[in-house]
Coordinates of C-alpha atoms and ligand atoms in Angstrom, one line a residue:
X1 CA 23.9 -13.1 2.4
X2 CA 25.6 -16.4 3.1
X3 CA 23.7 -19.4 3.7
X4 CA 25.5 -22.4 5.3
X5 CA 24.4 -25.9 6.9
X6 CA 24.7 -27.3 9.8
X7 CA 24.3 -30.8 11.3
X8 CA 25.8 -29.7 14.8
X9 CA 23.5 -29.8 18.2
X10 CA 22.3 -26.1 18.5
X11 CA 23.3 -26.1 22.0
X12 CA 26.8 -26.8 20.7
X13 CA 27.0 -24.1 17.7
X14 CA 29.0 -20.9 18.2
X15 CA 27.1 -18.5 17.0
X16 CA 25.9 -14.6 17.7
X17 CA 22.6 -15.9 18.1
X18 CA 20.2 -19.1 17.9
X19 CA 17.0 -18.9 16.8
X20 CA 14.6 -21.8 18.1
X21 CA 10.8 -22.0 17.2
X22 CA 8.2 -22.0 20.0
X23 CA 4.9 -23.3 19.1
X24 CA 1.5 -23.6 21.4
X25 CA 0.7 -27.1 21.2
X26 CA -2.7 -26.5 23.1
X27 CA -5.4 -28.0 21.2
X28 CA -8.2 -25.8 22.1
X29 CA -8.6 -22.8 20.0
X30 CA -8.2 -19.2 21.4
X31 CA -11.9 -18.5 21.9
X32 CA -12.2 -21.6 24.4
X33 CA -9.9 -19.8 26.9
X34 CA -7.1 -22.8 26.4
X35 CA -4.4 -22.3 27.8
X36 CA -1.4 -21.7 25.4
X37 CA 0.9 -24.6 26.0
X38 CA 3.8 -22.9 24.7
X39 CA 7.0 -26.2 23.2
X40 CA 10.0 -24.9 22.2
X41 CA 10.7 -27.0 18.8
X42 CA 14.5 -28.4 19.5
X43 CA 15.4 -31.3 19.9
X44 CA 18.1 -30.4 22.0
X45 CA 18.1 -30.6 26.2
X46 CA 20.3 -27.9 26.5
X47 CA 18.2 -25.3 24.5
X48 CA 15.2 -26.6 26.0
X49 CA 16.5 -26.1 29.5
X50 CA 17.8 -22.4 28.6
X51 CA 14.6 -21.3 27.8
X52 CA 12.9 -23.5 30.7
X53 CA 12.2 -20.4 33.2
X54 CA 11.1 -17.9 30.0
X55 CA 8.0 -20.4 29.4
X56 CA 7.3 -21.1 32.8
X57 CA 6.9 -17.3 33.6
X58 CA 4.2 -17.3 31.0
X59 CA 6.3 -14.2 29.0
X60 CA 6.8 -16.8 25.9
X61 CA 3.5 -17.9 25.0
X62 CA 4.2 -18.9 21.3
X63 CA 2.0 -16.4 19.9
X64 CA 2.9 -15.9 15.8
X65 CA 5.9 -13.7 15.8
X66 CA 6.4 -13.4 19.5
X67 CA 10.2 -12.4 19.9
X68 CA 11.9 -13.0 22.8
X69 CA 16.2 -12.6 23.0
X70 CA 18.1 -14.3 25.8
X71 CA 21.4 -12.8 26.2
X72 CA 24.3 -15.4 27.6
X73 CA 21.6 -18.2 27.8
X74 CA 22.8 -21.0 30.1
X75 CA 24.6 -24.1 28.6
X76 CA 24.4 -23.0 25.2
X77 CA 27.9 -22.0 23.0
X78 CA 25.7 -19.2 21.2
X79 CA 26.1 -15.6 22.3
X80 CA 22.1 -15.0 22.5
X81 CA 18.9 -16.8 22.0
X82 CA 16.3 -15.7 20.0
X83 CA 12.4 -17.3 20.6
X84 CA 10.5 -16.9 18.1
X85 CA 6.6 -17.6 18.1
X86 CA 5.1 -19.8 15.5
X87 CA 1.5 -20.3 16.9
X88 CA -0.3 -23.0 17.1
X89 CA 1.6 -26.6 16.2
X90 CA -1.4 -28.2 14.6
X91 CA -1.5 -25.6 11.5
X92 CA 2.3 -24.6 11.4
X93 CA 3.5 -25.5 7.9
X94 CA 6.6 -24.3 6.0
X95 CA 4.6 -21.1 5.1
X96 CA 4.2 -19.9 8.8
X97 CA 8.0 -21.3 9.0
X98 CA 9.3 -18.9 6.0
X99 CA 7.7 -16.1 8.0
X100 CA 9.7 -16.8 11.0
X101 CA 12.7 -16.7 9.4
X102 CA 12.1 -13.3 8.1
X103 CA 10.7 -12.0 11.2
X104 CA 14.0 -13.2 12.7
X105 CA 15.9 -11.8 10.1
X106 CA 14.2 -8.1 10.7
X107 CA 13.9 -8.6 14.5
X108 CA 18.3 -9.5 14.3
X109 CA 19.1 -7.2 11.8
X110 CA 17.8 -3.7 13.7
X111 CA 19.9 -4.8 17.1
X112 CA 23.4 -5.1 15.3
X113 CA 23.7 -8.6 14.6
X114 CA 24.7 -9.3 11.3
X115 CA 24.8 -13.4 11.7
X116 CA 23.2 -16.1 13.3
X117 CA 21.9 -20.0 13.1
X118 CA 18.3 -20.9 12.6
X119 CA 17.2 -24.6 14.6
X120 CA 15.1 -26.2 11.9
X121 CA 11.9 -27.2 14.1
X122 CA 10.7 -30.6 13.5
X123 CA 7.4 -30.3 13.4
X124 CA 4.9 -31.1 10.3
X125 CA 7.9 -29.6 7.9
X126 CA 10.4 -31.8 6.0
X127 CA 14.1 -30.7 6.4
X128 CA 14.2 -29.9 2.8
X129 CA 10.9 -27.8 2.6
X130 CA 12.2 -26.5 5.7
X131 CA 15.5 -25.7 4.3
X132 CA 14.3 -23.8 1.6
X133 CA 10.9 -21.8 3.9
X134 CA 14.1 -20.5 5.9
X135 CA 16.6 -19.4 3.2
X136 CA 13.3 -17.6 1.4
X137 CA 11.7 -16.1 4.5
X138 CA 15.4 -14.7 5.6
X139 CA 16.3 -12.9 2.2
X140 CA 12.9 -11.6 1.9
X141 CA 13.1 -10.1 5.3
X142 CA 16.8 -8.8 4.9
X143 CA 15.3 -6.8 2.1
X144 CA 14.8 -3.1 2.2
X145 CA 13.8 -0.7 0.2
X146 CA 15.8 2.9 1.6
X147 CA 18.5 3.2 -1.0
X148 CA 18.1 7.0 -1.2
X149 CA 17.9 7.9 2.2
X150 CA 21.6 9.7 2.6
X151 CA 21.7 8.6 6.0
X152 CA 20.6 4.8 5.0
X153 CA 22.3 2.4 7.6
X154 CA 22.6 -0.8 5.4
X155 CA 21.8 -2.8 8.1
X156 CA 21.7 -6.3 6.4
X157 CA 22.6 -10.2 7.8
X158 CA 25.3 -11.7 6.1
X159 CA 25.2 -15.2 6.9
X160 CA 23.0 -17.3 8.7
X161 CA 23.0 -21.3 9.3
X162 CA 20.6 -23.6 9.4
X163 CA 20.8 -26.3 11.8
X164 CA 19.1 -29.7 10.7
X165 CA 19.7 -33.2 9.5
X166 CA 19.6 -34.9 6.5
X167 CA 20.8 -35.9 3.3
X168 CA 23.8 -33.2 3.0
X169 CA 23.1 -33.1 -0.8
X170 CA 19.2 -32.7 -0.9
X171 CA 19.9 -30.2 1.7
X172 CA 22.3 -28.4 -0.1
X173 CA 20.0 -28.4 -3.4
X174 CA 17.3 -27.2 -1.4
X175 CA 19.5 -24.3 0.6
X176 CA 20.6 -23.6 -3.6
X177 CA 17.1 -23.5 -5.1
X178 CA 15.6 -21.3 -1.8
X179 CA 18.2 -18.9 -2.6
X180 CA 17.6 -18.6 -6.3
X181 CA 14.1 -18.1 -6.0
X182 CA 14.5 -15.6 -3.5
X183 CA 17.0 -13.9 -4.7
X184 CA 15.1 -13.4 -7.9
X185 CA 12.1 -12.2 -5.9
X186 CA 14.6 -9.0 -4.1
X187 CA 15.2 -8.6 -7.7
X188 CA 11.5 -8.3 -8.8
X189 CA 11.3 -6.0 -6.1
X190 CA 14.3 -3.9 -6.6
X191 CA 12.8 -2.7 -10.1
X192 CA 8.9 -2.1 -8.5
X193 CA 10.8 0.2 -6.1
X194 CA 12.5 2.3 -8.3
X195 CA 10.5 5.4 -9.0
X196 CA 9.3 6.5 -12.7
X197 CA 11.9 8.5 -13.6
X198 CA 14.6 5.9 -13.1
X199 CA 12.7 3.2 -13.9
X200 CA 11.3 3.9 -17.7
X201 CA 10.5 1.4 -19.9
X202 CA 13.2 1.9 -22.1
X203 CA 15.6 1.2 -18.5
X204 CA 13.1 -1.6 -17.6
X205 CA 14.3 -3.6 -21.3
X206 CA 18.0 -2.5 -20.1
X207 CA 17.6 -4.1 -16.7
X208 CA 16.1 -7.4 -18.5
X209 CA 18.8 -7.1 -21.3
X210 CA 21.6 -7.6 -18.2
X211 CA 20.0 -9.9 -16.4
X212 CA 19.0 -12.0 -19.6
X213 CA 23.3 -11.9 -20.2
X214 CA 24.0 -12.9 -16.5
X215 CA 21.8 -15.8 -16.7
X216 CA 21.8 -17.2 -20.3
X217 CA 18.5 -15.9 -21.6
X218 CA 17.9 -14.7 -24.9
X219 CA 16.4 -10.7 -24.7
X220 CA 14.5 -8.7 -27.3
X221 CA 13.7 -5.7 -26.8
X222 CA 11.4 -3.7 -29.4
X223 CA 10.3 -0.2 -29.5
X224 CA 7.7 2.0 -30.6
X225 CA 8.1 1.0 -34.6
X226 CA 7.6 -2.3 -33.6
X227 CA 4.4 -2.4 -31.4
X228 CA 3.2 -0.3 -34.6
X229 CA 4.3 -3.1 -37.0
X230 CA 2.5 -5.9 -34.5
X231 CA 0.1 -3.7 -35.0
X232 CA -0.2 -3.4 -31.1
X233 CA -3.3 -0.9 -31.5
X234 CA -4.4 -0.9 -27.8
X235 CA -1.2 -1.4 -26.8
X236 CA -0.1 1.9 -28.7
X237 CA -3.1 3.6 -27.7
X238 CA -1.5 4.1 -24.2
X239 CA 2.0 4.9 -25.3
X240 CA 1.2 6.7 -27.5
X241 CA 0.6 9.4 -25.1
X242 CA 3.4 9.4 -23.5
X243 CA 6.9 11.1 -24.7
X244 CA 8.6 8.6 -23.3
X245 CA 9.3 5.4 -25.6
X246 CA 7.5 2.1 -24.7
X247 CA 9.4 -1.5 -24.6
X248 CA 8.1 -4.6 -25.9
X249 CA 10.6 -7.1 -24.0
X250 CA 10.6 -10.6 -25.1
X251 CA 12.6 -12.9 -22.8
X252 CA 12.8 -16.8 -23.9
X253 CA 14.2 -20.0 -22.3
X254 CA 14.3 -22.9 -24.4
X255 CA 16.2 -25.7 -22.4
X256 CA 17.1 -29.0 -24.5
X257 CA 14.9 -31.9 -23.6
X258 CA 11.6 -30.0 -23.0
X259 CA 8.3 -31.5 -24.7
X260 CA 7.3 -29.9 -27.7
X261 CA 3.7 -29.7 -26.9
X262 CA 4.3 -27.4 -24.0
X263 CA 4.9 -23.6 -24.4
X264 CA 4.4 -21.3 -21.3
X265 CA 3.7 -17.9 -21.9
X266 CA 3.8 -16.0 -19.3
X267 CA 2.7 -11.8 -20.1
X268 CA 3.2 -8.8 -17.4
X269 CA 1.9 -5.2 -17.2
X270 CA 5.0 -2.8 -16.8
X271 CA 2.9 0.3 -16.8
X272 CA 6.1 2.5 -15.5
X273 CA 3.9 5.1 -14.4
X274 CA 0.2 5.5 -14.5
X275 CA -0.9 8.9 -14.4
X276 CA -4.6 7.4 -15.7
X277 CA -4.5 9.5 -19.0
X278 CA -6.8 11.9 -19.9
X279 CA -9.0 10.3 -17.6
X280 CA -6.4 11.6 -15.3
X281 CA -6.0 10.1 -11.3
X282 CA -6.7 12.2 -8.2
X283 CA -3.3 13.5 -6.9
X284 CA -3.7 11.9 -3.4
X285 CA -1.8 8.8 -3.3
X286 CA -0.4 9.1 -7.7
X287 CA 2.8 8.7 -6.5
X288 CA 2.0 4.8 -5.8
X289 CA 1.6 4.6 -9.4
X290 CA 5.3 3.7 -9.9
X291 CA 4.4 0.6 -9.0
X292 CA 2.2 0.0 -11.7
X293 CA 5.1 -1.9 -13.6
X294 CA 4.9 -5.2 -10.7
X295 CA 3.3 -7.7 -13.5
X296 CA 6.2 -7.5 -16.1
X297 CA 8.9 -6.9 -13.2
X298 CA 7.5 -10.1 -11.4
X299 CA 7.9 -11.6 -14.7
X300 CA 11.2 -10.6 -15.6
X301 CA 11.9 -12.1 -12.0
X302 CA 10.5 -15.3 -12.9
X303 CA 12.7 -15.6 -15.7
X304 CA 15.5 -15.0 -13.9
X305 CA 14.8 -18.2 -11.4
X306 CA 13.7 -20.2 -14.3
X307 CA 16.9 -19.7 -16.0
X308 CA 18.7 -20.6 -12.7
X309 CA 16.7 -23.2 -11.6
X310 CA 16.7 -24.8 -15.2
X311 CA 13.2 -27.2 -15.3
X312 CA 12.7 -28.8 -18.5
X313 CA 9.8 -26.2 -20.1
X314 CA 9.9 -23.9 -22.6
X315 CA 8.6 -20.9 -21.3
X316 CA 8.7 -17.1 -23.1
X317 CA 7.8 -13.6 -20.9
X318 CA 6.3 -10.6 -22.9
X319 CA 6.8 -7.6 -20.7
X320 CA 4.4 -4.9 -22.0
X321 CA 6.1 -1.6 -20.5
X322 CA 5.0 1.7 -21.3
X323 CA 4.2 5.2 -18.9
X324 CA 0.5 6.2 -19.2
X325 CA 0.1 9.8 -19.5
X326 CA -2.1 12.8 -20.5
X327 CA -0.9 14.6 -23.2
X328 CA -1.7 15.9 -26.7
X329 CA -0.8 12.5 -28.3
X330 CA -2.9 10.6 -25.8
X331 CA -6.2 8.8 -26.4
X332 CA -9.4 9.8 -25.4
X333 CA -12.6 8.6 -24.0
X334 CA -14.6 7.5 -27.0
X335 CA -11.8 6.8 -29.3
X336 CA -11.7 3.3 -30.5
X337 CA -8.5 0.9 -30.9
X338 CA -8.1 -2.1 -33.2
X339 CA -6.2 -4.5 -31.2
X340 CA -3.6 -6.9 -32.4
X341 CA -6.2 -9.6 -33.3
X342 CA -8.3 -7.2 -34.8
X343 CA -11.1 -7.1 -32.5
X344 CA -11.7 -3.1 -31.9
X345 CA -12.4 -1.4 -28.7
X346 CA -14.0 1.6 -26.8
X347 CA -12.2 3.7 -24.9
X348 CA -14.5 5.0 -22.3
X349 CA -11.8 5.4 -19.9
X350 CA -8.0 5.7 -20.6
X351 CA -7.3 4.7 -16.8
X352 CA -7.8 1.5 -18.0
X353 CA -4.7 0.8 -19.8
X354 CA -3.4 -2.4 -18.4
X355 CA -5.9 -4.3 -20.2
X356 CA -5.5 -2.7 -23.4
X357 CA -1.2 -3.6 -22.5
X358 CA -2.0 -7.1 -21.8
X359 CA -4.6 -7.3 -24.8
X360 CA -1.9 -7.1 -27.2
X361 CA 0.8 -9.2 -25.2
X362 CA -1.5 -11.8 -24.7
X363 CA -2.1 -12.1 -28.5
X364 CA 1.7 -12.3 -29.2
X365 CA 1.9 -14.8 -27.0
X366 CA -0.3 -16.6 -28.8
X367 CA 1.1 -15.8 -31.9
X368 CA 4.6 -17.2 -31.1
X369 CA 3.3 -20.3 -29.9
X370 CA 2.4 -19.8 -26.2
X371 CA -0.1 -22.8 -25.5
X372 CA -1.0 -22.1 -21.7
X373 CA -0.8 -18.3 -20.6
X374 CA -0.5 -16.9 -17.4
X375 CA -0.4 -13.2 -16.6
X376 CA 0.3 -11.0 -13.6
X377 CA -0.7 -7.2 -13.4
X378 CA -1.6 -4.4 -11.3
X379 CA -5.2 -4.2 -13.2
X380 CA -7.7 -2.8 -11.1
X381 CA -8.5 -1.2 -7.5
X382 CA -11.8 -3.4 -7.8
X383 CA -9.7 -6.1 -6.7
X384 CA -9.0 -4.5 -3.3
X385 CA -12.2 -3.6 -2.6
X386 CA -12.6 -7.1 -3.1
X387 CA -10.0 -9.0 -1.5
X388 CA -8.0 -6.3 0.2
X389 CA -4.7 -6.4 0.7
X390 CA -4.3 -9.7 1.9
X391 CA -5.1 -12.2 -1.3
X392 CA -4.1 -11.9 -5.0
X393 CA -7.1 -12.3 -7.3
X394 CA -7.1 -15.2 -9.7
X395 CA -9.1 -15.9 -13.1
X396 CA -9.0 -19.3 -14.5
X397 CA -10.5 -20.1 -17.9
X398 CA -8.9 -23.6 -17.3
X399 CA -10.0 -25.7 -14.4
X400 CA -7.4 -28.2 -14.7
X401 CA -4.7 -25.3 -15.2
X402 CA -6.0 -24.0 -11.8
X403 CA -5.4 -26.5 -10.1
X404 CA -1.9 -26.9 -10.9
X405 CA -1.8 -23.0 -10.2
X406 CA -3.4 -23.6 -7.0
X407 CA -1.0 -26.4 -6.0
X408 CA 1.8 -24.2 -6.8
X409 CA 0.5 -21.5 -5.0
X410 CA 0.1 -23.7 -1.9
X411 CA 3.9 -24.3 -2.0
X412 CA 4.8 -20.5 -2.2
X413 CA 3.0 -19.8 0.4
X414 CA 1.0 -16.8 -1.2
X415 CA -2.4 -15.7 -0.3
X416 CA -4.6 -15.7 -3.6
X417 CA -8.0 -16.3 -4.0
X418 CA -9.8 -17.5 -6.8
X419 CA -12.8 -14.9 -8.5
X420 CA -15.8 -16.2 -11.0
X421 CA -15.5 -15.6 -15.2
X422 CA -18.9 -16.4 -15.6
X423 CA -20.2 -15.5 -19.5
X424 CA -22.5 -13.4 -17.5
X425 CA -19.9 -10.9 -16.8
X426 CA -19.4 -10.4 -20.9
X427 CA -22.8 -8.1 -20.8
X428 CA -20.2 -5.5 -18.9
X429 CA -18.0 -5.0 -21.4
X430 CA -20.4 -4.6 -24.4
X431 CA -20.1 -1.6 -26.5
X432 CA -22.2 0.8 -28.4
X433 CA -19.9 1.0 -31.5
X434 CA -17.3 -1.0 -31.1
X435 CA -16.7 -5.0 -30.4
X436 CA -15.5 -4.1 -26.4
X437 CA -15.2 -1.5 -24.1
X438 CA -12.2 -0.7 -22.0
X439 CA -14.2 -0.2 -18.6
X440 CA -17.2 -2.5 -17.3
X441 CA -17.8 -0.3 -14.7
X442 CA -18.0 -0.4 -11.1
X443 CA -19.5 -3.4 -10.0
X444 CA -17.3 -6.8 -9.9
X445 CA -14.5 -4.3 -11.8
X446 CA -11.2 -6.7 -11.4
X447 CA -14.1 -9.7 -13.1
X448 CA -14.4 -7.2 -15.9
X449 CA -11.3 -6.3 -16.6
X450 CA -10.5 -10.0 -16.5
X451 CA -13.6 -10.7 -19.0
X452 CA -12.2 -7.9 -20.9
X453 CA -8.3 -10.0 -21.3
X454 CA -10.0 -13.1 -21.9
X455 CA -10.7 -12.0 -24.9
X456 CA -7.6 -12.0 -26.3
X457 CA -6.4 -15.4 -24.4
X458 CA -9.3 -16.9 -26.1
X459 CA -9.0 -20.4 -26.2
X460 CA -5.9 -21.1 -24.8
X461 CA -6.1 -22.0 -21.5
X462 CA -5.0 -18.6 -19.3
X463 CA -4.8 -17.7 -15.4
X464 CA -4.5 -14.2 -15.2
X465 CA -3.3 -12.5 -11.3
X466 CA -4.5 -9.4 -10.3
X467 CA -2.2 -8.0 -7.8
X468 CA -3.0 -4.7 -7.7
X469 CA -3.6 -5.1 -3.6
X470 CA -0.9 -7.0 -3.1
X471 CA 1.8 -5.9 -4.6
X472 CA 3.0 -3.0 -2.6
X473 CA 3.0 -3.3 1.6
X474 CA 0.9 -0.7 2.9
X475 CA 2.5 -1.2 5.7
X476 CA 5.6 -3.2 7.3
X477 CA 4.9 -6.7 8.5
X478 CA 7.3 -8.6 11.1
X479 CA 9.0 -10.7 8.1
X480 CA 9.1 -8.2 5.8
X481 CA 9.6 -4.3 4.9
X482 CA 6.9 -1.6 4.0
X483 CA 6.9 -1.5 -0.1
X484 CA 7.3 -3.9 -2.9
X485 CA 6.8 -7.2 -1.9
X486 CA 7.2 -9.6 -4.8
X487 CA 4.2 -11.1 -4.5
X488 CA 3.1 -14.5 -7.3
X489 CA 7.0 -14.9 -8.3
X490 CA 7.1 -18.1 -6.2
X491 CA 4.0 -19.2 -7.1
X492 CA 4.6 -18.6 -10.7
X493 CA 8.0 -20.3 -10.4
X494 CA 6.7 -23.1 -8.5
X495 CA 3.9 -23.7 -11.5
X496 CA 6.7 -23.4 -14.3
X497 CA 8.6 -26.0 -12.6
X498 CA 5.8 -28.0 -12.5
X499 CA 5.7 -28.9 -16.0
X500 CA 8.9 -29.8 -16.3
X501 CA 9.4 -32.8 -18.8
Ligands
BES191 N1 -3.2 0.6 -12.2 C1 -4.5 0.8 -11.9 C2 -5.0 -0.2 -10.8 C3 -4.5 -0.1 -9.5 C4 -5.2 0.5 -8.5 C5 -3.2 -0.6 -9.1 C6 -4.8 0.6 -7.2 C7 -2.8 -0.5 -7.9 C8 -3.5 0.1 -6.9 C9 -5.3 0.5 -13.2 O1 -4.7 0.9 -14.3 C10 -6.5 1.4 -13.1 O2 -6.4 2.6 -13.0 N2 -7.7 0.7 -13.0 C11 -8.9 1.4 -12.9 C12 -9.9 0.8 -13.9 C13 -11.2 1.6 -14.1 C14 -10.9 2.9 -14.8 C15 -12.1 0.7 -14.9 C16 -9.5 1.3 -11.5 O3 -9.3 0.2 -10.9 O4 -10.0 2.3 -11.0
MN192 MN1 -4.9 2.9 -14.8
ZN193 ZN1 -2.7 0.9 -14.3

C-alpha cells in the first residue's frame, strides 16, 4: 500500500473517497440520556456542509465505528464521502484514531475501492501521532489472512492519503516510521497464520534468516546439537518429542553509538504446534494450536522494525521454536529436567512447555549479556479466564521497568493489564523431588507459570506478556480481520526505542 501526504483542503482533493471523522461532542455520558451531538472533525466548510443534512437527520450519530458513505457529495472534488464514527471527543486519542483508519480501510476495501484520502481530525491528536495512528490502523486493517482460499479476491487498498498540516519532514518521518512498524506487525502476523506443517521451526529460522538479510541483522540459527550443548534440558525436554527438528534462532542488532550498559533481550515462545504432549489436548479447538508460535514470531517482528527504525540500543531476540508432541521420545509426567542453569524440574504436565522453552531462553539471554529481559508467549489459558480476550497479561519483577513498559504500551495503543508476582505465588510451584514443578495448578495459572519463568530471569529485571488471549481474533472486529492480530509488537517496539542512547 502507498502512503502519500497531503496539505490540500479535503474539499478540494480528487479522490475515490474522503474519509472525515465524526465525533459526539456531548458531554453527558450515555447513561444520562444526552443527546449525541454528533461534529464532523474538518476543518473545511465544504465537507462540513456535505454532510450537514446526514447529521441533522440524526442517521450519523458519531457512534465508534459508525460508517456512513455519501456518493457524489455536494461541493466536494472527491467521488464519495465516507463518515466514520469516533465516539465521544473528550476520550478520542490516536488509539481510537488508528482504529478508524482500519475500520475505513476494511469498510473501503469490501465495496471496490482500492484508494482514498483520510482528513486528519484535529482534535486531542498531534498531526504527527496522527500521521502515524492512520498509516498503522490502515495496514492493519488491509491485512487478511485467506491466502489458501482458491477463490481468494485480494481485495486490498493500494494507496491512501492523508490530509493534514505540518512540518512536511516530521510528517513524512512519521508517515515512514508508522509504516515500518506496521508493516513489521503484517509480517508477525503472516508467520502466526501459517499452519504447522508450513510453518516448522526449522522454516520459522528460514523465515528469520531472510528477513535478518533484507534488513541488516545478524541470524543464528542452531539446531538440536546445539540446545543439547547449552545444555537446554527443559528446552529439549519438549523437542525432544517431536520428529521434527527444533530452532534456537538468535537475531542481534548492535547499532554504533549505543550505551554499553544497556542490553535488551528480548525471548519468544515459537511452539510451532502444541499438541500438549503426552498430556495430550482435547481435539476440539487443537487446531488453534498453530498459533502457539506468536511470542518468537512477535519477536522476530520486533526485530524487523528495530532494524528499520534504527534506535540507538543494543537489543538481541532468542526465538525458542520447537512442535510439542506425543510420541515415544517425548517426556512424561513425573520425569524431571535439569534446566540450563541447573535448577531441575518436575514434569507434572508436558502441556506446559512454554515455560520450560522460555526457561532456557531466558537463561541464554542472560548468559550473552542481556541486562533487562522482556518476553512474549502464548503461556497459559489461565490468562483468558482471567483477562479474556481483551487485555494482554503483564508480570513485572521491575517497577521502574514497568513503567517504561506501560508508557510504551500507552503509545501502541494495546490493551494489557498488569497481574501480581507476589513471593506468595512460589508455594504453587514447589515440588516433591525436584527444585520446581512445571504446573502450579489451576488457581491464578498464567501467575504460576510467570513465577515458574522468573526463575530463570532471576535478578535481572524482566516483563514477561502473556498473550495467549490475545493473540488470535476470535472473531473479526471493524479495524481488523478474524485471526492473528500481532498483538505487543508496537508496544515492544515502542519500549526498545525508548532506550535509545
Ligand atoms: N499454549 C498453551 C496456552 C494457550 C491456551 C495458548 C489457549 C492459547 C490459547 C500452553 O502451552 C498450555 O497448554 N498451557 C496449559 C498449562 C497447564 C497445563 C498448567 C494451560 O493453560 O492449560
Ligand atoms: Mn501447552
Ligand atoms: Zn503452548
Amino acid at each position: 500500500m502507498n502512503t502519500n501526504l497531503s496539505s490540500s483542503a479535503p474539499s478540494q482533493l480528487e479522490t475515490d473517497c474522503l474519509v472525515v471523522v465524526v465525533l459526539d461532542r456531548s458531554e453527558k455520558d450515555r447513561n444520562e440520556k444526552d443527546k449525541p451531538a454528533p461534529s464532523v472533525e474538518c476543518n473545511d466548510a465544504a465537507v462540513r456542509e456535505a454532510a450537514k443534512d446526514l447529521i441533522a437527520s440524526g442517521e450519523v450519530t458519531g457512534k465508534t465505528f459508525e460508517t456512513t458513505l455519501l456518493h457524489h457529495p455536494g461541493g466536494l472534488k472527491a467521488k464519495r464521502l465516507l463518515l466514520v464514527g469516533g465516539g465521544k471527543a473528550k476520550t478520542f486519542s490516536a488509539a481510537e484514531l488508528r482504529k478508524l483508519a482500519g475500520a475505513a480501510v476494511r469498510t473501503l476495501k469490501g465495496k471496490n475501492i482500492r484508494s482514498f484520502a483520510f482528513a486528519l481530525p484535529e482534535n486531542g491528536v498531534s498531526a504527527n501521532d496522527g500521521v502515524r495512528a492512520i498509516v498503522e490502523g490502515a495496514f492493519v486493517g488491509n491485512f487478511d489472512p485467506d491466502y489458501y482460499k482458491s477463490d481468494r479476491k485480494d481485495e486490498k487498498i493500494d494507496a491512501v492519503t492523508i490530509i493534514t498540516k505540518g512540518d512536511p519532514k516530521a510528517l513524512e518521518t512519521a508517515m515512514q516510521a508508522g509504516r515500518i512498524v506496521a508493516e513489521s506487525q503484517n509480517f508477525t502476523r503472516d508467520l502466526v497464520n501459517e499452519p504447522s506443517n508450513r510453518m516448522t521451526p526449522t522454516m520459522m529460522a528460514e523465515r528469520a534468516q531472510q528477513m535478518a538479510e533484507e534488513v541488516g541483522l545478524k541470524c543464528e540459527a542452531y539446531g538440536a546439537d546445539k540446545i543439547r550443548q547449552l545444555k537446554m534440558g527443559a528446552f529439549w525436554g519438549v523437542a525432544q518429542g517431536s520428529d521434527e527438528p527444533p530452532a534456537l534462532i538468535v537475531l542481534r542488532y548492535e547499532p554504533a553509538g549505543a550505551a554499553d550498559k544497556i542490553h535488551l533481550g528480548l525471548v519468544g515462545k515459537a511452539v510451532t504446534f502444541d499438541t500438549g504432549g503426552i498430556s495430550i489436548k482435547p481435539a476440539d479447538g487443537m487446531e488453534k494450536m498453530k498459533y502457539d508460535m506468536a511470542g518468537g514470531a512477535t519477536m522476530i517482528g520486533v526485530m524487523r522494525a528495530i532494524a528499520l527504525l534504527k534506535p540507538k540500543v543494543r537489543v538481541t531476540a532468542i526465538i525458542c521454536a520447537t512442535e510439542n508432541m506425543p510420541s515415544g521420545k517425548a517426556q512424561k509426567p513425573g520425569d524431571v529436567q535439569i534446566a540450563m542453569s541447573g535448577k531441575s524440574i518436575e514434569i507434572i504436565n508436558t502441556d506446559a512447555e512454554g515455560r520450560l522453552v522460555l526457561a532456557d531462553g531466558l537463561c541464554y539471554a542472560r548468559q550473552l549479556g542481556c541486562t533487562h529481559l522482556v518476553d512474549a508467549a502464548t503461556l497459559t489459558g489461565a490468562v483468558v479466564v482471567a483477562l479474556g480476550y481483551v487485555n494482554a497479561g503483564i508480570f513485572a519483577s521491575d517497577d521502574q521497568m514497568y513503567d517504561r513498559f506501560a508508557n510504551a504500551n500507552k503509545e501502541a495503543g494495546e490493551k494489557m493489564w498488569r497481574l501480581p508476582l507476589d513471593d506468595e505465588y512460589k508455594e504453587a510451584i514447589k515440588s516433591n523431588i525436584a527444585d520446581i514443578v512445571n504446573s502450579g495448578g489451576r488457581w491464578g495459572g498464567a501467575i504460576s507459570a510467570a513465577m515458574f519463568l522468573k526463575e530463570f530471569a532471576e535478578d535481572t529485571p524482566w516483563i514477561h506478556l502473556d498473550i495467549a488471549g490475545t493473540a488470535w481474533m476470535e472473531e473479526a472486529k471493524p479495524w481488523i480481520a478474524k485471526g492473528p492480530s500481532g498483538i505487543a509488537l508496537r508496544s515492544l517496539v515502542e519500549f526498545v526505542k525508548g532506550w535509545s542512547a
